[in-house]
Every structure is written in structure tokens, then in C-alpha cells.
Backbone as JSON, one array per atom type, in Angstrom:
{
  "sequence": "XXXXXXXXXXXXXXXXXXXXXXXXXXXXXXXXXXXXXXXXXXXXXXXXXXXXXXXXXXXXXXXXXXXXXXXXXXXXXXXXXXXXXXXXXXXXXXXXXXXXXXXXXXXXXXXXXXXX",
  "N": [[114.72, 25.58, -89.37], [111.43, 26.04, -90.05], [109.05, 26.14, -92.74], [106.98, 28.35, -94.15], [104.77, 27.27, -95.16], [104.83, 24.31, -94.18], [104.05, 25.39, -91.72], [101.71, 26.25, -91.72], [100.66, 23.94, -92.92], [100.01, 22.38, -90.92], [97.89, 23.69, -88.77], [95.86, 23.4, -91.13], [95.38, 20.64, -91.51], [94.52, 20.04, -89.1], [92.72, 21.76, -88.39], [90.96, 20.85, -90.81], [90.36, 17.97, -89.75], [88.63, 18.49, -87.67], [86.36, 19.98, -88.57], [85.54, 17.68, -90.23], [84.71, 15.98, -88.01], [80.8, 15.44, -86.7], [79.62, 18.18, -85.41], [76.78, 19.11, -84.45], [73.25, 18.02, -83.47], [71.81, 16.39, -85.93], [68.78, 17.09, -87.65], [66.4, 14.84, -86.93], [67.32, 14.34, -84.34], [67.63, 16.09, -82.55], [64.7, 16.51, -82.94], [63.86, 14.35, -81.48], [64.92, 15.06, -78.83], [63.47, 15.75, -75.4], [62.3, 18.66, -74.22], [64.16, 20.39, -71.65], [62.59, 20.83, -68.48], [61.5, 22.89, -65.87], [60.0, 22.3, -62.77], [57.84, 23.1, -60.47], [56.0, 22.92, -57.22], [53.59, 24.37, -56.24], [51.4, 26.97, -54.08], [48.62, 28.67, -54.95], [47.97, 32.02, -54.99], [47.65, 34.45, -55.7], [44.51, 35.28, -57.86], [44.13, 37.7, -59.59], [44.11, 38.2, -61.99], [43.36, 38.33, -65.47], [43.4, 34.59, -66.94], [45.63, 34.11, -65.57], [47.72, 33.45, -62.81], [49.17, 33.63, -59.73], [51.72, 32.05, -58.25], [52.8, 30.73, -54.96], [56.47, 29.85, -54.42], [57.87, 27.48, -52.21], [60.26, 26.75, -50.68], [63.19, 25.11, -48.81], [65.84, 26.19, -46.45], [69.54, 25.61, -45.76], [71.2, 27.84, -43.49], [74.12, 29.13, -43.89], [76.22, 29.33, -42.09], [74.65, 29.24, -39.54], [72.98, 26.92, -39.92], [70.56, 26.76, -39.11], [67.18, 26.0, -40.43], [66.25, 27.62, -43.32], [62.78, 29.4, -44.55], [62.28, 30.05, -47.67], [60.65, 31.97, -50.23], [59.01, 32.47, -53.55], [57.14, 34.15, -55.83], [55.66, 33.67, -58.48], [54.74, 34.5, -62.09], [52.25, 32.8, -63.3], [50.94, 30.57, -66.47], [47.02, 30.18, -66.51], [45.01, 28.96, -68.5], [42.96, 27.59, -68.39], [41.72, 28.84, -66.37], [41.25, 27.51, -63.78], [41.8, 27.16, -61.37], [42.48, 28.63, -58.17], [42.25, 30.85, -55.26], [44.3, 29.38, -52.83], [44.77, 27.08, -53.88], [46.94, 24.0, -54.25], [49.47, 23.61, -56.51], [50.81, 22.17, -59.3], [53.27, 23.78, -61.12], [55.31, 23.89, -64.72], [58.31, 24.68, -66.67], [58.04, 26.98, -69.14], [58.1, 27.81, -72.83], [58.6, 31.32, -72.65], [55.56, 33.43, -72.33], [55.67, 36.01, -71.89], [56.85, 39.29, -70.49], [56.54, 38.43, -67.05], [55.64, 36.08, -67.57], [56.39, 32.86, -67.5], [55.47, 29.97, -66.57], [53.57, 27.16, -66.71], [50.04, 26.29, -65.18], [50.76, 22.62, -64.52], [49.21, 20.68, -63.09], [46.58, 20.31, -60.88], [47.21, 19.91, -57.64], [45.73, 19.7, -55.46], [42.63, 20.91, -54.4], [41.1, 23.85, -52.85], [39.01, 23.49, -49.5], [36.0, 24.58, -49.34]],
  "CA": [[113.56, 26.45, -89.37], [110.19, 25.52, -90.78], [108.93, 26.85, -93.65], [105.8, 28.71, -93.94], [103.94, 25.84, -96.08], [104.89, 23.64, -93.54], [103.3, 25.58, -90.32], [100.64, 26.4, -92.55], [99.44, 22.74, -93.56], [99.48, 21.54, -89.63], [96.83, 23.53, -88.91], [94.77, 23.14, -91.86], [94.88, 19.33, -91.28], [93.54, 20.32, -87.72], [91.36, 21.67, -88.96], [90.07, 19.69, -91.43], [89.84, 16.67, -89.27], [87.61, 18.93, -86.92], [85.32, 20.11, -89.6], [84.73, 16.2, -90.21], [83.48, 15.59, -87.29], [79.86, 16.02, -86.74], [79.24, 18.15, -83.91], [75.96, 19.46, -83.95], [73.09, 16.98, -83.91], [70.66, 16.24, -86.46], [67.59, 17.11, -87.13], [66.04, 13.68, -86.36], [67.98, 13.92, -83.02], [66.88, 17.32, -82.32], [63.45, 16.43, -82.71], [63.43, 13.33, -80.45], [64.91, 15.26, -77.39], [62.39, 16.77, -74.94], [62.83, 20.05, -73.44], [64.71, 20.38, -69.92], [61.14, 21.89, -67.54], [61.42, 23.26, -64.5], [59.1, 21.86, -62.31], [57.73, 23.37, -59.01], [54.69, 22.42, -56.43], [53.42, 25.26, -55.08], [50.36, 27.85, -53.49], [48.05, 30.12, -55.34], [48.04, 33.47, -53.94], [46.54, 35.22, -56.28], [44.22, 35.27, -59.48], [43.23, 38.82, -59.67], [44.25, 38.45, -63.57], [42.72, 37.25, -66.5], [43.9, 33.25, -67.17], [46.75, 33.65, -64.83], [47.79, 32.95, -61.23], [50.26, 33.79, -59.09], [51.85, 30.7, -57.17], [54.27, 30.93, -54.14], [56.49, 28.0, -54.19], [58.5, 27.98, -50.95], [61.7, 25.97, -50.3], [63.84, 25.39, -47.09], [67.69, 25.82, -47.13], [70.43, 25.7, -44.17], [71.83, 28.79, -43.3], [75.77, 28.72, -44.18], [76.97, 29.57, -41.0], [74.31, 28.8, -38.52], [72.7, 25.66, -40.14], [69.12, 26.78, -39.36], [66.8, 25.76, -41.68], [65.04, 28.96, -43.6], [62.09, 29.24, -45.36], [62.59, 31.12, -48.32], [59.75, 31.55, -50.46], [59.27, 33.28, -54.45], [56.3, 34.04, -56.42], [56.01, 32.93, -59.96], [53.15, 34.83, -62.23], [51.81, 31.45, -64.6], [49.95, 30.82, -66.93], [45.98, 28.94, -66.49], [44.21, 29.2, -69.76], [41.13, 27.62, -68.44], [41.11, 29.23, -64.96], [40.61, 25.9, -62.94], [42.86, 27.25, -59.99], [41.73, 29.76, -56.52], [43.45, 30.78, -54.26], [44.95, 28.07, -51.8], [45.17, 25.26, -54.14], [48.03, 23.24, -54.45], [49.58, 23.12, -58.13], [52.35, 21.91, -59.94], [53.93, 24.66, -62.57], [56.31, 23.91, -65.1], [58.57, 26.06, -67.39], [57.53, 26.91, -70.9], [57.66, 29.33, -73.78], [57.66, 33.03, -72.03], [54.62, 34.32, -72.79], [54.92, 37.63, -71.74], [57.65, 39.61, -69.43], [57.23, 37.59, -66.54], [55.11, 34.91, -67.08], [57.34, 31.71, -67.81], [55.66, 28.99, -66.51], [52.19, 26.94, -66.35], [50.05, 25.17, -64.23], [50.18, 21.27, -65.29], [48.56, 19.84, -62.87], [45.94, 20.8, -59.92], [47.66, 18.67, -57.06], [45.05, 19.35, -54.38], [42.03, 21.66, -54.34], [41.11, 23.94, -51.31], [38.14, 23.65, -49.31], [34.91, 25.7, -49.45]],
  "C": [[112.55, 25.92, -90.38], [109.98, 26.57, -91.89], [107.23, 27.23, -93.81], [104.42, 27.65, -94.43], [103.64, 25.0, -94.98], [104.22, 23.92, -91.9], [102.28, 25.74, -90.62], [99.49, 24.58, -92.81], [99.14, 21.79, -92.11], [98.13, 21.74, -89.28], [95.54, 23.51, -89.66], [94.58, 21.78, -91.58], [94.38, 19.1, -89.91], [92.26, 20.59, -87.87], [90.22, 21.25, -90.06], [89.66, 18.84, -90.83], [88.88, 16.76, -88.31], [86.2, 18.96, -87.68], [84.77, 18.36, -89.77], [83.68, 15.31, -89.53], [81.98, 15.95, -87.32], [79.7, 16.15, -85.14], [78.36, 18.87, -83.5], [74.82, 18.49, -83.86], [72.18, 17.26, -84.87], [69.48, 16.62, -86.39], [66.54, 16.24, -86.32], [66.51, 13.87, -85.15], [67.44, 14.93, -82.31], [65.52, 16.79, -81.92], [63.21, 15.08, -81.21], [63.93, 14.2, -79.03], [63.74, 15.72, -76.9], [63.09, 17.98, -74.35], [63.13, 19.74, -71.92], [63.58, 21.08, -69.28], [61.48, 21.67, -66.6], [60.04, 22.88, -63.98], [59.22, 22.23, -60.88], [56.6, 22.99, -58.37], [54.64, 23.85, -55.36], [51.8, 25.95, -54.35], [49.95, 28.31, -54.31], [47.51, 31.26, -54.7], [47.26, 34.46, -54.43], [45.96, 35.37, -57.6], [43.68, 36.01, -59.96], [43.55, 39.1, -61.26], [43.36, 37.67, -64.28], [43.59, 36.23, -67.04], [45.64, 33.6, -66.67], [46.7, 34.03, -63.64], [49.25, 33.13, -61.14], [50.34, 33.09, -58.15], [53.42, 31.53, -56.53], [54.61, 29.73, -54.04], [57.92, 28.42, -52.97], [59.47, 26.43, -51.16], [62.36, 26.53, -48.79], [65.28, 25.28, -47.55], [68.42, 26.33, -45.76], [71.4, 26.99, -44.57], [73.71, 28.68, -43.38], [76.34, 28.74, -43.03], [76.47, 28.87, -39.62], [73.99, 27.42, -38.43], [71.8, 25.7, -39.27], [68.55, 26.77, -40.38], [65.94, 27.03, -41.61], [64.0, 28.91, -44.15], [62.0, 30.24, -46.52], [61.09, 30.71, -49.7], [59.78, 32.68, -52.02], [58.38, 32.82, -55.19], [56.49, 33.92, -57.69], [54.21, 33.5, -60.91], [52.76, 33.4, -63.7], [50.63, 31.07, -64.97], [48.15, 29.93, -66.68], [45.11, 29.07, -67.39], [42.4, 28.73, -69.35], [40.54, 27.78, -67.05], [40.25, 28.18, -63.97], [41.11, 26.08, -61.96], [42.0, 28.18, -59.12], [42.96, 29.5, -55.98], [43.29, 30.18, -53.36], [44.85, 26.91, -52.24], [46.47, 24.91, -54.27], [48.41, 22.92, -55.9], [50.96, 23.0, -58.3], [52.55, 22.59, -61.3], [54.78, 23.84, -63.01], [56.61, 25.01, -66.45], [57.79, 25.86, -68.8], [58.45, 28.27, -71.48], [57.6, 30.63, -73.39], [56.31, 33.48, -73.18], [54.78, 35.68, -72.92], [56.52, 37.99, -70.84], [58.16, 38.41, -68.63], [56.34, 36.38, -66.54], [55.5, 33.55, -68.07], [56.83, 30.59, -67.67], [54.02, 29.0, -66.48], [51.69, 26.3, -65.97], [49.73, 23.67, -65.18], [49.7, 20.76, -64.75], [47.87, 20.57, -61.46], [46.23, 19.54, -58.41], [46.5, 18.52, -55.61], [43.9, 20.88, -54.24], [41.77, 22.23, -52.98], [39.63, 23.91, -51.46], [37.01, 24.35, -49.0], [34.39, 25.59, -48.34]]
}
């Protein structure tokens, strides 16, 4: 039979040799990652707000069973600080910072203007 000392100093040297490691990273390391952004291409539908827009970004996906393709489609309210969007342009959101409730993401780029 072991003796309490002895079940005692296994896992302290477990855990010591854990503690040693380093397993969070650095600040330096930290700083160099970038952030993971969601990135979508979608519609503006509507900009009845002040400096934001509501984009529909639509996706297709095969039905599990039938293996028709659907169109499934989900609005997104984001942000445009210098109101450069209308409705029916083409933009590319990505995530950010919540601003607000629901508005998560913003437009980065104007991928295709509509015509007047």
C-alpha cells in the first residue's frame, strides 16, 4: 500500500510539469494574429435607417432527403458609416465589433452599384 506522500507527490509532479508549459500565447503573438471575419456578398434591401443597411445574403443548399437545391435567404442589419449603399447594390459585409443588438457586421466593399 502506498503511502499518502507518495500518491500525493505524483500528482504534484503532474502538475508541475503542466504549469511549465506555456499554454497561452503571448502578447506579441496575440497581437500578430488577425481576427477570424465572416464574410458575405449580398443585396441591400433596405436603408430606411440612419448609417445602416439591411443586406439579404441568400445561399443555396440540397434538401436532405430530396436533393433539391433551396434557396434560403437571411437578412443581416450592418453597419455604413458613410451611407454609400441603396437599395439593390451588391456588397460585401464582414463581421465586426457588435455595435448594437443586432448589428454585427459592415459593409467593406461596394461590389456592384445598381442602375438609375
Amino acid at each position: 500500500m502506498t503511502t499518502s506522500a507518495d500518491s500525493l507527490s505524483s500528482p504534484l509532479v503532474a502538475r508541475a510539469n503542466f504549469a511549465a508549459r506555456p499554454c497561452v500565447a503571448t502578447f506579441a503573438e496575440a497581437a500578430e494574429r488577425k481576427p477570424i471575419r465572416q464574410r458575405f456578398e449580398g443585396r441591400v434591401v433596405g436603408d430606411g435607417m440612419v448609417r445602416s443597411r439591411t443586406v439579404r445574403v441568400e445561399r443555396l443548399v440540397r434538401h436532405p432527403k430530396y436533393h433539391k437545391r433551396m434557396r434560403l435567404s437571411k437578412n443581416y442589419v450592418v453597419d455604413d458609416p458613410l451611407e454609400q449603399s441603396e437599395v439593390g447594390d451588391i456588397v460585401e459585409i464582414a463581421s465586426m465589433k457588435p455595435m448594437s443588438k443586432k448589428k454585427t457586421f459592415e459593409i467593406t466593399e461596394i461590389v456592384r452599384k445598381v442602375k438609375k
